[in-house]
CSV table of C-alpha atoms and ligand atoms in Angstrom, one decimal:
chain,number,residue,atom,x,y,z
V,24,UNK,CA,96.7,119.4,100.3
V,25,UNK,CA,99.0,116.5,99.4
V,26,UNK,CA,99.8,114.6,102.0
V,27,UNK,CA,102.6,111.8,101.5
V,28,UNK,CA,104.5,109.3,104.6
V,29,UNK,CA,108.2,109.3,103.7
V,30,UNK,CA,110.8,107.0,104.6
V,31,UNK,CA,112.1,103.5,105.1
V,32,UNK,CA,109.2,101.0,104.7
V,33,UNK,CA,107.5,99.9,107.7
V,34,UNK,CA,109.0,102.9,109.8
V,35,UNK,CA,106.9,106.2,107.3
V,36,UNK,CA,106.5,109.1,108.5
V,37,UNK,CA,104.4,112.1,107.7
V,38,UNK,CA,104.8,114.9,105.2
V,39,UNK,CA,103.0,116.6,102.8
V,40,UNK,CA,104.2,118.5,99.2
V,41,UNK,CA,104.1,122.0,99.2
V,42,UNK,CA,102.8,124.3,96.4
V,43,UNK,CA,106.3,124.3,94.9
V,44,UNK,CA,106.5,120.7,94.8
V,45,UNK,CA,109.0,120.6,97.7
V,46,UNK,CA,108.8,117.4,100.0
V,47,UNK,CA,108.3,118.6,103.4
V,48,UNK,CA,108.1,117.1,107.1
V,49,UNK,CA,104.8,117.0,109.0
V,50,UNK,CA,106.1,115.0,111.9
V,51,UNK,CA,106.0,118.1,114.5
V,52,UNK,CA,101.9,118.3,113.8
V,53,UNK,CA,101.2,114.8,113.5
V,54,UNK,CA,102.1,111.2,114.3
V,55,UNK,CA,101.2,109.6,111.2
V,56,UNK,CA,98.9,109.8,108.0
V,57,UNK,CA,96.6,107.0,109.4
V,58,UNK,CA,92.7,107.0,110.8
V,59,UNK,CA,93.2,109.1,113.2
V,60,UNK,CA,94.6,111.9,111.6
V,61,UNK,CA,92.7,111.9,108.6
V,62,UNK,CA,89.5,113.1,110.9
V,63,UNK,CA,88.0,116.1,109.4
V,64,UNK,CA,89.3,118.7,112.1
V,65,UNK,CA,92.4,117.6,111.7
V,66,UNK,CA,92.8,118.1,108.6
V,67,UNK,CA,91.4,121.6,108.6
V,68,UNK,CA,93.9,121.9,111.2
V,69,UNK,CA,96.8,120.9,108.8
V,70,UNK,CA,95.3,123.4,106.3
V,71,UNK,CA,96.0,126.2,107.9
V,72,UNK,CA,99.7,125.7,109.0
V,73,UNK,CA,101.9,128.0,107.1
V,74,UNK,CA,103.9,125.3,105.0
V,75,UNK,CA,106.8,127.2,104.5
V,76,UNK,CA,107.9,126.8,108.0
V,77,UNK,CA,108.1,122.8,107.7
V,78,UNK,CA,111.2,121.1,107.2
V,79,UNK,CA,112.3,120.6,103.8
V,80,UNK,CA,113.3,117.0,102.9
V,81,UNK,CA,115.1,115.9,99.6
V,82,UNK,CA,112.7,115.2,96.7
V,83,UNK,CA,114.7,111.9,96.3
V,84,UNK,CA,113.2,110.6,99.7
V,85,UNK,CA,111.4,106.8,99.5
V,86,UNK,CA,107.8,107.4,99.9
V,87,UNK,CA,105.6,104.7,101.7
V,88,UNK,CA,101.6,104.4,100.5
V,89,UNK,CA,100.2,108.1,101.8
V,90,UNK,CA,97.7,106.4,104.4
V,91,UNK,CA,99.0,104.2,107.2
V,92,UNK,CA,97.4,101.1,109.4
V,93,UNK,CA,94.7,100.4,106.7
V,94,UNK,CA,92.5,97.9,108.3
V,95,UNK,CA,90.3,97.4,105.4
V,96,UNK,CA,91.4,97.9,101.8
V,97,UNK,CA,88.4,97.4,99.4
V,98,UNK,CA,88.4,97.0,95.7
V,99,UNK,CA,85.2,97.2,92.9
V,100,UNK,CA,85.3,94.7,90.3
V,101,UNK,CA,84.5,95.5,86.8
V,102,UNK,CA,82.9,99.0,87.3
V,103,UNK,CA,84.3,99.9,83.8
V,104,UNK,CA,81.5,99.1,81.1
V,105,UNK,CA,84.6,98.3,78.6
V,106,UNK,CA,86.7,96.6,81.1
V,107,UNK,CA,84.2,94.1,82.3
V,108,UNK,CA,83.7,93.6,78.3
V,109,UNK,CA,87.4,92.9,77.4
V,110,UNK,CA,86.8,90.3,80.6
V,111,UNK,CA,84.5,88.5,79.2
V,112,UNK,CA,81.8,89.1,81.9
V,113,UNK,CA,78.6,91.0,82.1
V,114,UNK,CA,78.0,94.1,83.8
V,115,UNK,CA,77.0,94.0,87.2
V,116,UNK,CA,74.1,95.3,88.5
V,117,UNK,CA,75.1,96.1,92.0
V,118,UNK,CA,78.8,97.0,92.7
V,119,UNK,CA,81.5,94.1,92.6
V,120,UNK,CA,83.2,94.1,96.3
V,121,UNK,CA,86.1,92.1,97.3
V,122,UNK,CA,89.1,92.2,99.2
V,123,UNK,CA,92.8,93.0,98.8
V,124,UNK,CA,94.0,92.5,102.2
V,125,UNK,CA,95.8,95.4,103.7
V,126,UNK,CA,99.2,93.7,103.9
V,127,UNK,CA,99.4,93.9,100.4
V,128,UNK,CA,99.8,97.8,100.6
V,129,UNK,CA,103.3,99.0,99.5
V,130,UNK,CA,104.7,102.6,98.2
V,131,UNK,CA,103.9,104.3,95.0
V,132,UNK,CA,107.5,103.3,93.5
V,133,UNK,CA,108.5,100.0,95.2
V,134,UNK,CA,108.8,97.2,93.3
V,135,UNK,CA,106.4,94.7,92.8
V,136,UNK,CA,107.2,91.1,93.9
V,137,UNK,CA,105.7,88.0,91.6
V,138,UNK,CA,104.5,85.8,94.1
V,139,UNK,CA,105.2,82.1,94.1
V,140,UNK,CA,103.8,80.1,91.2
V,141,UNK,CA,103.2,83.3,89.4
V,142,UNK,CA,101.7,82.6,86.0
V,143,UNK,CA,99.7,85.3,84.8
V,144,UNK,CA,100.5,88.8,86.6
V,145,UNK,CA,98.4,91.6,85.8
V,146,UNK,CA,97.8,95.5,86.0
V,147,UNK,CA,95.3,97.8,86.6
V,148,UNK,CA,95.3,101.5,87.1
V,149,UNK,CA,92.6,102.4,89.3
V,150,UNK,CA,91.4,105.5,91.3
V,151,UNK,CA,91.4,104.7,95.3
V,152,UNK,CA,89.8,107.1,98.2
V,153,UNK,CA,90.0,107.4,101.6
V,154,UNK,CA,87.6,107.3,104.3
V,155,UNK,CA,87.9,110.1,107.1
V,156,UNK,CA,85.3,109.5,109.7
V,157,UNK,CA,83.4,106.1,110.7
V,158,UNK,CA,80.6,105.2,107.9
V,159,UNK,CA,77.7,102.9,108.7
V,160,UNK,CA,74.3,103.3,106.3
V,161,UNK,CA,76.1,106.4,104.6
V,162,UNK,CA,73.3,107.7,102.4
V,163,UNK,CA,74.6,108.7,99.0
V,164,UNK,CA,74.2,112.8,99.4
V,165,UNK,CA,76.2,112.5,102.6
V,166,UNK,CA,79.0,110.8,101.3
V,167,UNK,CA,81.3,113.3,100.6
V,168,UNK,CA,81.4,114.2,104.1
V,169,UNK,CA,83.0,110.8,105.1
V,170,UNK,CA,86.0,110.8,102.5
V,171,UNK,CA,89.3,112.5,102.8
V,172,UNK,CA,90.8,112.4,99.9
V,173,UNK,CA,91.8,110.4,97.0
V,174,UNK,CA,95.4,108.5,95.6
V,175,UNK,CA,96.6,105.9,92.6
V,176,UNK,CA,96.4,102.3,93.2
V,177,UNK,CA,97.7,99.8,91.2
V,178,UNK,CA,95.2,96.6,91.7
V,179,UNK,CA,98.1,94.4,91.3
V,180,UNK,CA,96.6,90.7,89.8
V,181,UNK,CA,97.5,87.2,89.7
V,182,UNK,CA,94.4,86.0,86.8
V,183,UNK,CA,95.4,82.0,87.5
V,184,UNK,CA,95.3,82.7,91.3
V,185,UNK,CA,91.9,85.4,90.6
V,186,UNK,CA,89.9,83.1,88.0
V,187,UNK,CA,91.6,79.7,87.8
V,188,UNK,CA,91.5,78.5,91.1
V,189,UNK,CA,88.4,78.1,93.2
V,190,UNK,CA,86.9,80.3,95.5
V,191,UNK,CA,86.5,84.0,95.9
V,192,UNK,CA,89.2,86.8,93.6
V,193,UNK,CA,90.6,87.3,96.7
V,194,UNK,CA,93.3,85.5,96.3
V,195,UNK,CA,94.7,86.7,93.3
V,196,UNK,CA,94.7,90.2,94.2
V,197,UNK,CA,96.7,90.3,98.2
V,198,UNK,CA,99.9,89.1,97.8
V,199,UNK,CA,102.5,91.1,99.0
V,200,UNK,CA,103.4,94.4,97.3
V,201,UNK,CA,99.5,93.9,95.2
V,202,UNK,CA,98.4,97.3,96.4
V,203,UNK,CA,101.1,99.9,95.5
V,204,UNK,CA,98.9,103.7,96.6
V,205,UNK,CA,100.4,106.4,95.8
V,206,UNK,CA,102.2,109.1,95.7
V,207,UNK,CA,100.3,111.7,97.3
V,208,UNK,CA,96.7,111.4,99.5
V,209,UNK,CA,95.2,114.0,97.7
V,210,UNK,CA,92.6,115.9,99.8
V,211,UNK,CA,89.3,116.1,98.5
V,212,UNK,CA,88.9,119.9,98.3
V,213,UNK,CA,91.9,119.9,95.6
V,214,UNK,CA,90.9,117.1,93.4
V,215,UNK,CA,87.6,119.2,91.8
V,216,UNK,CA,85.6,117.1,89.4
V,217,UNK,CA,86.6,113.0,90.6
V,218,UNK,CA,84.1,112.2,88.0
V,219,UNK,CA,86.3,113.3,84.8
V,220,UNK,CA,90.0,112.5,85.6
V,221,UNK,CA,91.8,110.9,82.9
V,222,UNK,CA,94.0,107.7,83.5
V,223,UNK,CA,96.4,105.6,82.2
V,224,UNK,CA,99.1,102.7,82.6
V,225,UNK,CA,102.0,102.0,80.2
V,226,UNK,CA,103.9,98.7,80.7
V,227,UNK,CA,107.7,99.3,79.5
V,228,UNK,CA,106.7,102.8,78.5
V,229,UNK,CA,104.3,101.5,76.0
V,230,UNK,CA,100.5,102.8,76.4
V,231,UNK,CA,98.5,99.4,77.6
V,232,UNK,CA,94.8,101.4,79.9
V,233,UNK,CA,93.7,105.1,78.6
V,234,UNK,CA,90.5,105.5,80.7
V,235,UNK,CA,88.9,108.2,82.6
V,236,UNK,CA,86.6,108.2,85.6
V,237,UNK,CA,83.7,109.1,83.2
V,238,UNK,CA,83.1,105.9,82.2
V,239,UNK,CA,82.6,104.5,85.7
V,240,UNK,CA,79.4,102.7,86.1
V,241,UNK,CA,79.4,103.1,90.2
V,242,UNK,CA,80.3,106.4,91.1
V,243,UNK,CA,81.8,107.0,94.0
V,244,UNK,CA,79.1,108.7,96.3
V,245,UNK,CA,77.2,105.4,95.6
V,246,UNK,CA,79.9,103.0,96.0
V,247,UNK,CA,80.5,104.4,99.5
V,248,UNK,CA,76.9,104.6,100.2
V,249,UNK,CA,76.8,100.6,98.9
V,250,UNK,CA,79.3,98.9,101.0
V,251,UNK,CA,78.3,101.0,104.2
V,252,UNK,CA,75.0,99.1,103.7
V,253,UNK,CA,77.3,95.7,104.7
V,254,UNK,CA,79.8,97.0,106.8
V,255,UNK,CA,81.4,99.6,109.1
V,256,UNK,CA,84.4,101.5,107.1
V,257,UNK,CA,87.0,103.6,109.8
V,258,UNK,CA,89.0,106.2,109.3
V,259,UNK,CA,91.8,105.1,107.0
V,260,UNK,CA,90.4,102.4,105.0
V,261,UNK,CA,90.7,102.4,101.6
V,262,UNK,CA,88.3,101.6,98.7
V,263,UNK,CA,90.2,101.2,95.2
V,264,UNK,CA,87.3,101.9,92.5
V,265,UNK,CA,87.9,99.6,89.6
V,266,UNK,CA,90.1,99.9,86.2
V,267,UNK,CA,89.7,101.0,82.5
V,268,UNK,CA,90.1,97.9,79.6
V,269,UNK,CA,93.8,97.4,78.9
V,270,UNK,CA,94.8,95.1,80.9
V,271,UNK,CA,96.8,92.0,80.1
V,272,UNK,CA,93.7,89.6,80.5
V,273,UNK,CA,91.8,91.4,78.1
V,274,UNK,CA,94.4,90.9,75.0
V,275,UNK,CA,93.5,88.4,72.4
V,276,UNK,CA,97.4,86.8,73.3
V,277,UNK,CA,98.1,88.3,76.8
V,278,UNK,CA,101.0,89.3,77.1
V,279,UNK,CA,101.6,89.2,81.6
V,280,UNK,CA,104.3,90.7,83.5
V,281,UNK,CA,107.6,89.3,83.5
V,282,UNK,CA,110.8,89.9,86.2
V,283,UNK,CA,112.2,93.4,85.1
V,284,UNK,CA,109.5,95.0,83.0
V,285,UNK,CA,107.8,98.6,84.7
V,286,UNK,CA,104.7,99.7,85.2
V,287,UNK,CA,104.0,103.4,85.1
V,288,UNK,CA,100.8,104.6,86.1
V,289,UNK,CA,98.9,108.5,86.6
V,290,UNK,CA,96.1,110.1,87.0
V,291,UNK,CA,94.9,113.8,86.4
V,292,UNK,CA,95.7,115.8,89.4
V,293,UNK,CA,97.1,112.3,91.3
V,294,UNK,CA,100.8,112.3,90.3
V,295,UNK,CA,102.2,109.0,88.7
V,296,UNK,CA,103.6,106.1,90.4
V,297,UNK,CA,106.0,103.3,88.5
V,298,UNK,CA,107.0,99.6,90.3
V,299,UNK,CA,109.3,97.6,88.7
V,300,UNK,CA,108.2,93.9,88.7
V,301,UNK,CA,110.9,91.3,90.6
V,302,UNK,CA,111.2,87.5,91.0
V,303,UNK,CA,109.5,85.8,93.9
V,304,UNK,CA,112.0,85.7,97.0
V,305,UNK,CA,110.9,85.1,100.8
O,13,ZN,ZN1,90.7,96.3,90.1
């Protein structure tokens, strides 16, 4: 199933595409794509309704980020071998957690904004899932149980803000419209294999990140498994997994985001999401 929130931003509502592609209204079944109704009975509830029977919405319709209320939006830092190489930094040998605060979520397709004093804005296709049902001490054979599904996320990145400045990365990866997910949450029985889906990013339609889960060093079932060893993750929260090399900090010259160029990003079975960068404005 591929469940989307469509609408105005801030005021989303719930939907789903159908098997023909058609954009269709799920807001007589649910309230909201959000903790709540990502809870494993409910989605096996929304399984079984007969799809052609929901409203059918034009395919032009805004879609918001396909998860709602995330309280905690995690991010894994260099869990590409070649990534953390074209960084300059070794590989870790315990996953790399840090934060992208949740009001950095946008839609799949809304612009991204340059925060003030942007210097060096950066990209980075990345697979995100979603967490279903409250996880403390999650071993790593039950994890699949406790996620929903999965979506894109674009782990927006300011590097003078991330590396430059003191303190933790946090900072260079929040600002608003750093967390574009999208389009679809796609539910974990459709997805197949996570562990071979191959990825990519073009900046102004040229090719910049080819990747493919593969070459993750953390897989999922263990990152999950990790960070429940530090905290409590809820229904809804969001854990983005880490990007292939090609990204702008890696270049020998990088060459970062300017007002007006796009970034188009997809991966296998997760549609494709593209955000048009725009100058800072309150
Ligand atoms: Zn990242």
């Amino acid at each position: 199933m591929k469940l989307v929130r469509y609408g105005a931003a801030g005021n989303e509502k719930p939907g789903l595409i159908d098997d023909d592609g058609k954009l269709r209204d799920l807001s007589g079944h649910i309230d909201d794509i959000n903790g709540a109704a990502l809870a494993p009975d409910v989605i096996a509830r929304l399984k079984v309704i007969d799809q052609t029977a929901l409203p059918e919405l034009d395919s032009d319709t805004r879609l918001g980020s396909p998860v709602g209320n995330v309280r905690t939006f995690l991010a894994i830092g260099l869990n590409y071998a070649d990534h953390a190489e074209e960084a300059g930094l070794r590989i870790p040998r315990e996953p790399v957690i840090f934060n992208k605060v949740s009001t950095c979520i946008c839609g799949p397709d809304d612009d991204v904004m340059m925060p003030r004093d942007c210097q060096k804005l950066d990209w980075e296709v990345e697979l995100a899932f979603v967490i279903g049902k409250r996880a403390r001490y999650v071993s790593e054979a039950d994890a699949a149980d406790y996620i929903t599904g999965y979506t894109i996320c674009n782990d927006v990145s300011e590097r003078h803000f991330q590396t430059e400045r003191s303190g933790q990365w946090v900072k260079g990866k929040s600002a608003e419209t750093f967390g574009p997910l999208g389009p679809w949450l796609v539910t974990a029985d459709e997805i197949g294999n996570v562990d071979n889906l191959a990825m990519s990013l073009d900046v102004n339609g040229q090719r910049r990140q080819t990747g493919n889960t593969a070459t993750m060093i953390f897989k999922i079932p263990h990152i999950l498994a990790y960070v429940s060893q530090f905290m409590v993750l809820e229904p809804g929260d969001v854990i983005t997994t880490g990007t292939p090399p090609g990204v702008a900090l890696g270049m020998k010259e990088p060459v970062y985001l300017k007002a007006g160029d796009v970034m188009s990003s997809a991966i296998d079975g997760l549609g494709q999401q593209a955000q048009k960068v725009v100058p800072f404005k309150l």
